[in-house]
Structures are given as structure tokens and as C-alpha cells.
XYZ file of C-alpha atoms in Angstrom:
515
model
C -26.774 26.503 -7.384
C -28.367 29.422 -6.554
C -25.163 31.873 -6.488
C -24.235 30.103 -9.782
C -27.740 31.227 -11.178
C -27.404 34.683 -9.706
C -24.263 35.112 -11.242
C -25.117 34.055 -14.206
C -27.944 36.511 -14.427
C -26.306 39.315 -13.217
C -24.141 39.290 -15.976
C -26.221 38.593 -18.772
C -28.846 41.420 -17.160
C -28.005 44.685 -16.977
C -30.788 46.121 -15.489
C -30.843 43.857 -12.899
C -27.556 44.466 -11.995
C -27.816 48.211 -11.428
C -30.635 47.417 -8.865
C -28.920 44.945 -6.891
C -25.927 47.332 -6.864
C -28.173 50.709 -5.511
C -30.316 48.666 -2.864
C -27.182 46.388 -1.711
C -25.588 50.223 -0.897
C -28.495 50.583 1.540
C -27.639 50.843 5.060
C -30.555 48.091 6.283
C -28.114 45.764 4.065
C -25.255 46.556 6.196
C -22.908 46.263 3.550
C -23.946 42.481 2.435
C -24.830 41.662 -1.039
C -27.470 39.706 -2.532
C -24.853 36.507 -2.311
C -23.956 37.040 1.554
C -27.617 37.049 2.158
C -28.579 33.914 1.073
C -26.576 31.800 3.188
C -27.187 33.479 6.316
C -29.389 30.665 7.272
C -26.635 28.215 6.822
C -24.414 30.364 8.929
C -26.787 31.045 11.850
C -27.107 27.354 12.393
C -23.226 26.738 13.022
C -23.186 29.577 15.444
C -25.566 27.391 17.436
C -22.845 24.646 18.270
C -20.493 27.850 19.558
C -23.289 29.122 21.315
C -24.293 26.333 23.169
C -20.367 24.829 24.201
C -20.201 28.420 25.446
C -22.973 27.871 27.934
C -22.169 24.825 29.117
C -18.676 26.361 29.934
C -19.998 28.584 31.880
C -22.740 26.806 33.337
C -21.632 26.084 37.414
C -21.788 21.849 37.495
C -23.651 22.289 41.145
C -27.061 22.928 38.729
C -27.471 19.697 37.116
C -30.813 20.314 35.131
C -29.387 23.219 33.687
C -26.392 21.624 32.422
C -27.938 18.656 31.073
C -30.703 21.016 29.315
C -27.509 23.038 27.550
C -25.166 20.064 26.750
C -28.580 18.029 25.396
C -29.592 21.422 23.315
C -25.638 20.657 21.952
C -25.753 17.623 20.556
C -29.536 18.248 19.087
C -27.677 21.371 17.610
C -25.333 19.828 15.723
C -26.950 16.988 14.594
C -29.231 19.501 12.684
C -26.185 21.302 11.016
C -24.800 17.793 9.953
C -28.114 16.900 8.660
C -28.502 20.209 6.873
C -24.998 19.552 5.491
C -25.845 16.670 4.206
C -29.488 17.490 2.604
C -26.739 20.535 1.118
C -24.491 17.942 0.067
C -26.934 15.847 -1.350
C -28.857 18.411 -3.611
C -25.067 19.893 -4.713
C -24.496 16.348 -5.906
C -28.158 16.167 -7.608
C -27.243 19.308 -9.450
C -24.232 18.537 -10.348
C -25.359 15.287 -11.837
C -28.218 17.015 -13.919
C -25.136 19.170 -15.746
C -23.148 15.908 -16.205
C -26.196 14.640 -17.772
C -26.901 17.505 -19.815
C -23.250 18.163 -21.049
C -23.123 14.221 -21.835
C -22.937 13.265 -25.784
C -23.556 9.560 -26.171
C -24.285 9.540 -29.792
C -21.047 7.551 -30.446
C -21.865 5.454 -27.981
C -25.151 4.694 -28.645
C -24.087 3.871 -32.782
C -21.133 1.195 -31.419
C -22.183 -2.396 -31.649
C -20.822 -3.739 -28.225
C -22.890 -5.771 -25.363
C -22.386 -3.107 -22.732
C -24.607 -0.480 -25.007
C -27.745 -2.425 -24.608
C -26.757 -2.945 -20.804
C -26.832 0.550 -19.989
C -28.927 1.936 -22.851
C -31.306 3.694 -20.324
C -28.543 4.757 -17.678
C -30.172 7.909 -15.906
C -27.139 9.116 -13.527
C -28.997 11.124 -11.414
C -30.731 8.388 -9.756
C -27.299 7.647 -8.308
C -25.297 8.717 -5.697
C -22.105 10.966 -6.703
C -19.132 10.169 -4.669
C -16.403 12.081 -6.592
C -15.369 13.522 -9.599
C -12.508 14.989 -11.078
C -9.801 15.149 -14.366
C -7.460 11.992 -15.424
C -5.583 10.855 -17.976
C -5.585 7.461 -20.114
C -2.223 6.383 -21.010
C -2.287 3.865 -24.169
C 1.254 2.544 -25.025
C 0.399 2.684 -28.570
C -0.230 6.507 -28.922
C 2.091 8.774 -27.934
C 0.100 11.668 -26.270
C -2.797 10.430 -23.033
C -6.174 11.591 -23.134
C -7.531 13.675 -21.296
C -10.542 12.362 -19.284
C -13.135 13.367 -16.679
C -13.829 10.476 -14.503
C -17.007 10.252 -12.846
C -17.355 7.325 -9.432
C -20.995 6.874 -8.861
C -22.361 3.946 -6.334
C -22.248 1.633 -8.512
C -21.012 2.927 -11.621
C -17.870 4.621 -12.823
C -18.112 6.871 -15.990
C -15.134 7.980 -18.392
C -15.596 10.598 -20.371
C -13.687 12.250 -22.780
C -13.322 15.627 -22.379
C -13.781 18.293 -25.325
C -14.642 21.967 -24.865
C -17.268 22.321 -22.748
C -19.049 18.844 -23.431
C -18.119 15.546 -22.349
C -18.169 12.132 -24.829
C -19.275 8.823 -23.976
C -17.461 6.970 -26.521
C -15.611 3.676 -26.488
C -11.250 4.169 -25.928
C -9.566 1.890 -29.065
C -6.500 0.366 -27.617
C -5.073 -0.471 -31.649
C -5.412 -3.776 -31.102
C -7.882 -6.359 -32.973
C -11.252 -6.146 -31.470
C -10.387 -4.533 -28.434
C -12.089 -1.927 -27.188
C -11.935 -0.398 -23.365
C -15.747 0.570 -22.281
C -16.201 4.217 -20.984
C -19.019 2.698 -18.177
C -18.020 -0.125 -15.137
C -19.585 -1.263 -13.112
C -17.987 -0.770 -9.392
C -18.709 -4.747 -8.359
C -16.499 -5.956 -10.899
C -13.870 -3.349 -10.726
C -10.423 -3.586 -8.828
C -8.179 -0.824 -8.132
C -4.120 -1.266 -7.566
C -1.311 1.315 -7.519
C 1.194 1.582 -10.521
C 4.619 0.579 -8.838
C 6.698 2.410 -11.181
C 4.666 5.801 -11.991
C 3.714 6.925 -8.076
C 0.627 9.059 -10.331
C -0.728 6.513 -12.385
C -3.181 3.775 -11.082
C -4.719 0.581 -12.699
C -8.493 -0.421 -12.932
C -8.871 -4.028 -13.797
C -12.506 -4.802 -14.942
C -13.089 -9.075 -13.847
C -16.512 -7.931 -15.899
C -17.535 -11.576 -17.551
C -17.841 -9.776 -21.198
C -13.952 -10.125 -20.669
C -11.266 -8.371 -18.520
C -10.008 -4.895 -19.322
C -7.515 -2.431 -17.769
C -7.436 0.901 -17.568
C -4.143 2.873 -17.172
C -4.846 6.396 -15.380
C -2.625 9.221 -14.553
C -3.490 11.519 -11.900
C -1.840 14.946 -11.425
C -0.115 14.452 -8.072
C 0.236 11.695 -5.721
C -1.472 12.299 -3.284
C -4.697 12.827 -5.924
C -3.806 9.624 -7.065
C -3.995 7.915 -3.273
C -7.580 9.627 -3.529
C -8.700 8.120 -6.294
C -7.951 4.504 -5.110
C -9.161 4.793 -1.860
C -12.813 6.390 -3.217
C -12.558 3.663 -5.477
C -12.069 1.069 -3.312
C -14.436 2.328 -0.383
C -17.098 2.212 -3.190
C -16.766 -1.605 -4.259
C -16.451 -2.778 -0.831
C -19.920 -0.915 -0.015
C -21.612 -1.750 -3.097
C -20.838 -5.611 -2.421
C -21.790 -4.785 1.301
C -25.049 -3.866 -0.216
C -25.714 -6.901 -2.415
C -24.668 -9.455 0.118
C -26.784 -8.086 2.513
C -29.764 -7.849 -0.131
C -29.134 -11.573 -0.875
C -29.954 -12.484 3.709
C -33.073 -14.827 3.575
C -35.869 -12.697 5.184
C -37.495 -15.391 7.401
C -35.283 -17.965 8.952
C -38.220 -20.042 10.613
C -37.958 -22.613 8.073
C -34.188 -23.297 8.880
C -34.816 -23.564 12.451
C -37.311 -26.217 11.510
C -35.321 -28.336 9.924
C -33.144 -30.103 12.326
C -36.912 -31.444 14.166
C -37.316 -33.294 10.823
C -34.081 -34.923 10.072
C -33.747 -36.054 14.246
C -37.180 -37.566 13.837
C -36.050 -39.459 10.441
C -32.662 -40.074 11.743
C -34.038 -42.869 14.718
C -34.919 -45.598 12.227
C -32.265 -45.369 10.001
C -29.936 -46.224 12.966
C -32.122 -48.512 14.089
C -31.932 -50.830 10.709
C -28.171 -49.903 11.055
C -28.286 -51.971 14.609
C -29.992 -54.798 13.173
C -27.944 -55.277 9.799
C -24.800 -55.120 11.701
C -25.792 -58.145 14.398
C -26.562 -60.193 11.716
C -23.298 -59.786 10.248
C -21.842 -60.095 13.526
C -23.341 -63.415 14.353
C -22.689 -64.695 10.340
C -18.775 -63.182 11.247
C -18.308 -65.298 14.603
C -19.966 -68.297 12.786
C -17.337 -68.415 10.154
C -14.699 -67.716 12.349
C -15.084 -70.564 14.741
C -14.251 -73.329 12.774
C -11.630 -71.880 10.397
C -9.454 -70.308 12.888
C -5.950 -72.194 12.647
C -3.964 -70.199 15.351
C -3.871 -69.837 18.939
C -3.329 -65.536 18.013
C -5.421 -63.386 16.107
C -3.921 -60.792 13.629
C -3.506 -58.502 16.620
C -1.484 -60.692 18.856
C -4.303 -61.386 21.194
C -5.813 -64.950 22.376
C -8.765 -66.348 21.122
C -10.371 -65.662 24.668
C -9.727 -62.537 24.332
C -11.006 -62.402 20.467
C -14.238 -64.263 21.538
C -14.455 -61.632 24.628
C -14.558 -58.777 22.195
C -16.867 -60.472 19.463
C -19.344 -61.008 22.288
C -19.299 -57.420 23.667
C -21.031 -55.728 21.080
C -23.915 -58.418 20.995
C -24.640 -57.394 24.204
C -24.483 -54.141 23.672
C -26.658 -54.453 21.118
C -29.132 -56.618 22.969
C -29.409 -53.387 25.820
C -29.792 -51.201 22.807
C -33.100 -53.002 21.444
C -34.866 -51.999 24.768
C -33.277 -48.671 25.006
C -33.660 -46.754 21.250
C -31.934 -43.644 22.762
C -29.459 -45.258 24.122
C -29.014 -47.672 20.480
C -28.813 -43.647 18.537
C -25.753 -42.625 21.331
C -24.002 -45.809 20.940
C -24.490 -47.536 17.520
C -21.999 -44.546 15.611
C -18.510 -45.151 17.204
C -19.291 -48.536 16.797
C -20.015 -48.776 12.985
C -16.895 -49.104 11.710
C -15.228 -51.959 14.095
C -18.398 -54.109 12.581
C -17.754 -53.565 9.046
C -14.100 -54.731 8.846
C -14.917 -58.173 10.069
C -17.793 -58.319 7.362
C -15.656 -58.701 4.286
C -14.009 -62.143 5.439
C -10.390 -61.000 5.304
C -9.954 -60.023 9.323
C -12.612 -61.843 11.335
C -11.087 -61.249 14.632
C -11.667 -57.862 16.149
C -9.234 -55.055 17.070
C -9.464 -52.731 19.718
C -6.940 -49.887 19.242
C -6.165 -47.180 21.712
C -5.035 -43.913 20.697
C -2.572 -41.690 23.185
C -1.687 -38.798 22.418
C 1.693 -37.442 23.647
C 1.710 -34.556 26.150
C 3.345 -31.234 25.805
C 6.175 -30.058 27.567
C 6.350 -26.751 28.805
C 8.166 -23.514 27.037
C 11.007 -23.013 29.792
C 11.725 -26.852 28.874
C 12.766 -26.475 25.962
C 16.607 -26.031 24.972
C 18.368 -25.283 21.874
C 22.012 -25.721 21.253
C 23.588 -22.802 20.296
C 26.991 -23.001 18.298
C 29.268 -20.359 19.088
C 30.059 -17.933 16.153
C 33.490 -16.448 15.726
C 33.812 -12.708 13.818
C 36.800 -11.804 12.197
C 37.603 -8.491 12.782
C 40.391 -6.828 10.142
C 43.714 -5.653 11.901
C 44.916 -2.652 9.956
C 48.225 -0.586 10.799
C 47.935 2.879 10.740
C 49.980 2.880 7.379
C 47.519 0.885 5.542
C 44.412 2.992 7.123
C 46.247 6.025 5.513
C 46.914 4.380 2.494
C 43.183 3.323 1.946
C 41.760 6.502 2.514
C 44.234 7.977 0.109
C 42.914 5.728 -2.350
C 38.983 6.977 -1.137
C 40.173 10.508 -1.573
C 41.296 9.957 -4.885
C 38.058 7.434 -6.059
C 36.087 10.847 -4.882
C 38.227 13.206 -6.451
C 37.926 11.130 -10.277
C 33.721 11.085 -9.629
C 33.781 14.473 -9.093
C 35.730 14.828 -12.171
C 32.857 12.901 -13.993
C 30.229 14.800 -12.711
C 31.224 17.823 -13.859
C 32.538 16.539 -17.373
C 28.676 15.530 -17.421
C 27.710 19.067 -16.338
C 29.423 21.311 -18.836
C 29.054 18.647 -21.576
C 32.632 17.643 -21.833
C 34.218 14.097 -22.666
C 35.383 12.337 -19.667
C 38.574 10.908 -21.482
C 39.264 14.926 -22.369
C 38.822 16.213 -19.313
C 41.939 16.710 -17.977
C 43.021 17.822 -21.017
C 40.269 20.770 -21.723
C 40.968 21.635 -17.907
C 44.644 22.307 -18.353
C 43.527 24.277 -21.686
C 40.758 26.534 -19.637
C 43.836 26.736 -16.538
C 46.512 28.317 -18.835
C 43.817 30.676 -20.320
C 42.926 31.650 -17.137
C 46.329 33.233 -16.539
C 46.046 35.197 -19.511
C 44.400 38.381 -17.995
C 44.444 40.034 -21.113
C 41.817 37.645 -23.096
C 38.233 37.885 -21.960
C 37.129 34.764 -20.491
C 33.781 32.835 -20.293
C 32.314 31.602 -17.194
C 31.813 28.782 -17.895
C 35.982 28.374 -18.530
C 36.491 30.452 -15.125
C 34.555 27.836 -13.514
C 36.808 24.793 -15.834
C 39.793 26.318 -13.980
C 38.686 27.214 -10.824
C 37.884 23.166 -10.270
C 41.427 22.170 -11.798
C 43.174 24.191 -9.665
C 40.615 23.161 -6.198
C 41.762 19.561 -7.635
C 45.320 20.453 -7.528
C 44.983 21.753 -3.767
C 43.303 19.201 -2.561
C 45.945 16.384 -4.388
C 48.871 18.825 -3.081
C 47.220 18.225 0.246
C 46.376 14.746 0.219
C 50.384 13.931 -0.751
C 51.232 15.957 1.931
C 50.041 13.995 4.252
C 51.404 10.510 3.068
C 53.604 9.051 5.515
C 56.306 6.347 4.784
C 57.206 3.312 6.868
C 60.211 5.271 7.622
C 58.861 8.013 9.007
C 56.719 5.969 11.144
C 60.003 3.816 12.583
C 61.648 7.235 13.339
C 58.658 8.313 15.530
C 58.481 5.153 17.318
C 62.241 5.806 18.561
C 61.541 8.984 19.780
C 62.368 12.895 18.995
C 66.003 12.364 20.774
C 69.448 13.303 18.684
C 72.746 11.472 18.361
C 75.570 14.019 18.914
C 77.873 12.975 15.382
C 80.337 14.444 13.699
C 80.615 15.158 10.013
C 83.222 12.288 9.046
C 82.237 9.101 7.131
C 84.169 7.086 9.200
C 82.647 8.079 12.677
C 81.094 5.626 13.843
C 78.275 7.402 15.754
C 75.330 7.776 13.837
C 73.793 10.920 12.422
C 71.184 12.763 13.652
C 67.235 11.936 11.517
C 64.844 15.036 12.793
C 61.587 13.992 12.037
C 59.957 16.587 10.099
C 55.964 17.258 9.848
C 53.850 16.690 6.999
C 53.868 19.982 5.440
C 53.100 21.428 1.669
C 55.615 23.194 -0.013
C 54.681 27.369 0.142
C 56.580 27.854 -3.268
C 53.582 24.973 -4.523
C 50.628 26.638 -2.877
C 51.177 30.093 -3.753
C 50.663 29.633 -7.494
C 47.689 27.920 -7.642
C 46.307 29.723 -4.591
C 47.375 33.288 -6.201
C 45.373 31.766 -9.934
C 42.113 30.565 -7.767
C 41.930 33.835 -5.982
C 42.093 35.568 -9.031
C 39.608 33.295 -11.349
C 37.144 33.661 -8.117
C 37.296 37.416 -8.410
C 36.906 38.026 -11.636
C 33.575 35.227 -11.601
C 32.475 37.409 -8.525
């Protein structure tokens, strides 16, 4: 702030000016201007750090105190320079909200009849925290050109302003759309950041405000400006909830730890009336059930011994438990439920049912069948390998044709055609050629060479029977009738010279005279 302020004055000053300029030419100022003195201060202190690390370098280990003293003096040192920096950092920030705030325009803002004016009528930014700044742009799909904006992330706020000349607007975005507007202020707690898939520079901000959801479409200038953005963005929301959960902690938590004493002093009765409800339907169950039981088996399959056993189990259990209340809380609640079903007259008889669960077998155990899989593998004779890659030679040859048809703005079905054109012009040394024809011909002819070459090497099922039987000749004479047959020399796959020597003689030439 102070160098801005200097400069500032410096320029608008004359006078002031020429004095700096004579006494800065003094040889106490060694050279330094006005700006290099100010921050000599900041510079000392992170020559400390050096300083010190220096020291304790040198510093033999065999004098302990010593070396403590120097690597304690260390830390201490920069500690300070990280606390200056960021007492620096924060009074940059102040300033640089105070020009925010005095370059802001919210007239247009403050005339639009929308909830979110009254909720931040009396927004004073530099009461916040600044955590970045810098340019974006709004894409809208309705208008053609984006705007150009100058995004501001706060702690707990986000600003978009729209930047003209040396001011910036606060004025709602209009997305052409029937009572739609997107608001130039979010809040960060309701705001969610996520990359654009298609556009690796653009990013979305979805607002889950409760006024109604909105999303912003941003363009950054880069990338990696854009990867900033999101992760400022979202390191902001997650500390600004961070904040408010942790704001929201009950203070005291005596009157929690309380509570438990209270509800195990209450609980003991209740359980105790429990006990004596269910006995009375327990003796009112077994009093039914005595007279009106037809069969020699209960429901369960068991005897009526071994019914009446079970009925009379939990009356003595609950006999113990009248002397013992402790005792009556640990055993009355696995019992509960076993009472009840016998209380609605459907199932008198009791039912004991025991639970096993099955054990686990151990990881080497454990097999799996494993089908065998069969691969086909394709079997191809040299013949058809040659034949195939023909065909990939030629495939290559036709894209390369297209690609340059799409180069030099030519018609793919005409290719051929123009190239044979360019290709006899190109022979005519007398007519003054274009490059661009040169070039045409050049990539006929490299064509030509390349399909002379590729026949060249095509080799017939004939050929390859002759080289199976070997390189030896059959002595025969000239006759028809002699019955000895003629001699086959197996020749090698060759190109023609008489073929090659045009076309080589025309490329050479078309390459010299584009050279």
C-alpha cells in the first residue's frame, strides 16, 4: 500500500520527485531508492532463519547448550517472519477490500425488488476475510457473447461483479427467462462447486439457497485457474460449515451427564409393575389352560410335563425376584415377551426356542470350481498374412488420400482426378506452377511408389509351391514332346526400373523446384 501511494505521488508531484531523485543519488543511500528502503525491515527478518541454520551447522554437537540455544533462537525466528507475513497478508487483504468497496456501484442493486437485497442491504466486506480474487466469465446460452466478471470468495460470501472500466457493478445477471434472475451475492454454506465435464475451463456453482436453486456457469482462462477456483471454493464451504457446527456444541454438558441418574431411578418401578402384571397373567394363562387342553402335545411337540415344567419356571423366578429388585430389573426384560404370547388365548403352552448360529469355515477351505476355458487362436498362412496387410496398406494409403483432399480443400470423389490434372502439369516445365499443385503431384506420384512397391511384393500361391521344392533345375530340352520337365527359376520380388524411373525422375524434379 505504501509503494502504491508513493508511486502514485511521485507522479502526480513533481517537486517531490526531483528530491527523492537528488538525495536517493547520495552515497549514505548506497544506491537504494525510497521503495528499497521501506521493506528493509521485512527483509532483515528472513535473513534471520539463514542466519541462525548457519550456526547451528556449524555449531560442534559435543556443546549441547549452545546448540539447543541456536536451533531454539530458529524456530522463534521464523515463527516471527510467518507471523509478520501474515499480519502483511492480512492488512494487504484489508486494503484491498476497502478499494473493492470503494470501486463497488450497487445502485442497481439496491433499486431491484428481490429477497436477497434486504438480506444483504448492509453488507460491509471488509469485515470479512478475503481468500481470493480474480477475472471470470458467465456463459448464458441465450446470449451469444459471456460477461466478463470479477469474482470475489470471501468467508462466507462470494461476490460477482460485473466489470466496467475501472468500477465494478453489483447488479442482478437476467438469464431471458420468466422471472429468473441469478443473484450477484452467495452465500458460501449453500453453495456447491463441480467441474464442467465437457469445457476443462468452465466450472458450475449450484446455489441449494432456499429462495430457490440457481447455477452459475463460469469460464476461467486456463485449466489449471479453473482447478483453483474449485478447490478455494470448496476449502471455503467446508470451513465455513466447520465453523457453524462447531458454534452450534452445547457449552455445558453437566446436564446430559445427569440424566441417565434420573431415568435408572424411574426405571425400577416401572419394571417392577411389569413383574407383577405379567404373574397375574401367567397364573390366569395356566388356569385356562388346564382344563381345555385336548392333547397329550402342545403346539411345539412337547408333553404336557414338559409344558407345565416351563409354565412353572417363570413363577419361580418371579417369586426370587420379589425379594431381590435388582435381580427382578436384570431378569424381567428377556423374559417379557415369552409372557405376552400366552396372554392373548391363542398359544397357551409355552415355547422355548434355541437359536444356533452356524460356524465359519476357514478361507483355505474354501474351493471353487473352475471350468477350463479354451482360446481360439487364428491359423493364418503366410499368403493370407500378405494378403491382409496388402489390404492395410491400401485402407492407409485411401485415408491419407482423404486427409489431404480435406487439407487443400478438394472433393474426395475428385481427387484422383485433380491429382492426375496437377501430375501432368507438373511435367510441363515451361508453365509456372503453384505450390500448392507441386505439392498435389508430389503426393500422386509418392502414392504411385509406394502402390508400385506394395505390388511388387505380392506373391502368388505359385510362387510359394516353387520355393517349397527348392532352387534345384531339371536339365530339359526344348521339344514339346520331351518328357522331362522344364526348368521354373524362381525369381525375386522386384519393381520394374523402366516403372520407377519416371515417376522417380518427376518427384525429384517437383521436390526441387518446391525447394
Amino acid at each position: 500500500v505504501a509503494l502504491d501511494n508513493l508511486r502514485d505521488r511521485r507522479r502526480k508531484d513533481q517537486k517531490l520527485n526531483e528530491f527523492l531523485r537528488v538525495t536517493e543519488e547520495n552515497s549514505i543511500c548506497r544506491r537504494l531508492q525510497l521503495k528499497d528502503q521501506l521493506v528493509t525491515g521485512m527483509l532483515r527478518l528472513t535473513k534471520y532463519p539463514l542466519l541462525f541454520e548457519n550456526l547451528a551447522k556449524y555449531t560442534p554437537e559435543t556443546n549441547d547448550k549452545e546448540r539447543a540455544a541456536v536451533l531454539r533462537a530458529l524456530e522463534r525466528s521464523k515463527e516471527i517472519l510467518s507471523l509478520v507475513n501474515q499480519a502483511v497478508r492480512e492488512a494487504e487483504d484489508c486494503q484491498r477490500l476497502s478499494e473493492i468497496l470503494r470501486m463497488i456501484d450497487r445502485s442497481a442493486f439496491d433499486k431491484f425488488d428481490h429477497p436477497t437485497v434486504q438480506e444483504f442491504k448492509n453488507l460491509d466486506i471488509t469485515k470479512r476475510t478475503l481468500i481470493f480474487e480474480g477475472p471470470l466469465q458467465w456463459r448464458n446460452v441465450n446470449r451469444p457473447k459471456p460477461v466478463d466478471l470479477h469474482v470475489v470468495l470471501l468467508d462466507d460470501t462470494i461476490l460477482l461483479l460485473h466489470r466496467q472500466d475501472e468500477r465494478y457493478l453489483l447488479k442482478f445477471m437476467n438469464t431471458n427467462q420468466v422471472n429468473s434472475v441469478l443473484s450477484p451475492i452467495v452465500r458460501v454454506s449453500t453453495i456447491l462447486v463441480r467441474n464442467n465435464a465437457v469445457d476443462k475451463n468452465s466450472l458450475y456453482l449450484v446455489n441449494t439457497s432456499q429462495k430457490g436453486a440457481q447455477i452459475y456457469d463460469l469460464v476461467a482462462s486456463s485449466p489449471a485457474e479453473c482447478k483453483l477456483w474449485c478447490k478455494h471454493i470448496s476449502e471455503a464451504a467446508e470451513a465455513y460449515n466447520r465453523k457453524s457446527r462447531e458454534g452450534r456444541r452445547p457449552s455445558s454438558p453437566q446436564h446430559s451427564a445427569e440424566e441417565p441418574t434420573v431415568v435408572a431411578e424411574t426405571t425400577v418401578p416401572d419394571k417392577a409393575e411389569k413383574q407383577e402384571k405379567t404373574e397375574s397373567i401367567q397364573e390366569e394363562t395356566s388356569k385356562e389352560a388346564e382344563p381345555t387342553e385336548p392333547f397329550l402335545y402342545g403346539a411345539d411337540g412337547r408333553s404336557q410335563e414338559e409344558q407345565q415344567r416351563i409354565k412353572e419356571e417363570p413363577r419361580s423366578s418371579g417369586e426370587a425376584q420379589k425379594s431381590s429388585p435388582e435381580q427382578a430389573n436384570r431378569e424381567l426384560e428377556p423374559e417379557d415377551e415369552p409372557k405376552a404370547e400366552g396372554s392373548d388365548g391363542t398359544n397357551p403352552a409355552m415355547r422355548l426356542v434355541t437359536c444356533t448360529q452356524c460356524s465359519l469355515i476357514e478361507p483355505n477351505e474354501v474351493h471353487a470350481d473352475v471350468r477350463p476355458v479354451l482360446l481360439a487362436e487364428p491359423v493364418l498362412t503366410p499368403i493370407e498374412k500378405l494378403r491382409r496387410k496388402d489390404e492395410v496398406i491400401k485402407e492407409a494409403l485411401i485415408e491419407k488420400q482423404t486427409i489431404v483432399a480435406e487439407i487443400l480443400n478438394i472433393p474426395r470423389e475428385d481427387f484422383e482426378h485433380v491429382a492426375d490434372m496437377a501430375d501432368v502439369a507438373a511435367e510441363q516445365e515451361s508453365i509456372e506452377k503453384e505450390p500448392t499443385e507441386l505439392i498435389l503431384a508430389a503426393i500422386n506420384q509418392t502414392n504411385q511408389l509406394i502402390g508400385m512397391i506394395n505390388s511388387a511384393l505380392v506373391v502368388t500361391e505359385g510362387d510359394a509351391v516353387l520355393a517349397g521344392k527348392g532352387s534345384g533345375e531339371v536339365a530339359g530340352c526344348s521339344s514339346v514332346a520331351c518328357p522331362a520337365p522344364r526348368a521354373h527359376v524362381l525369381g525375386q520380388p522386384a519393381v520394374p526400373v523402366a516403372t520407377l524411373q519416371p515417376v522417380c525422375h518427376s518427384l525429384n524434379q517437383q521436390l526441387s523446384q518446391l525447394l
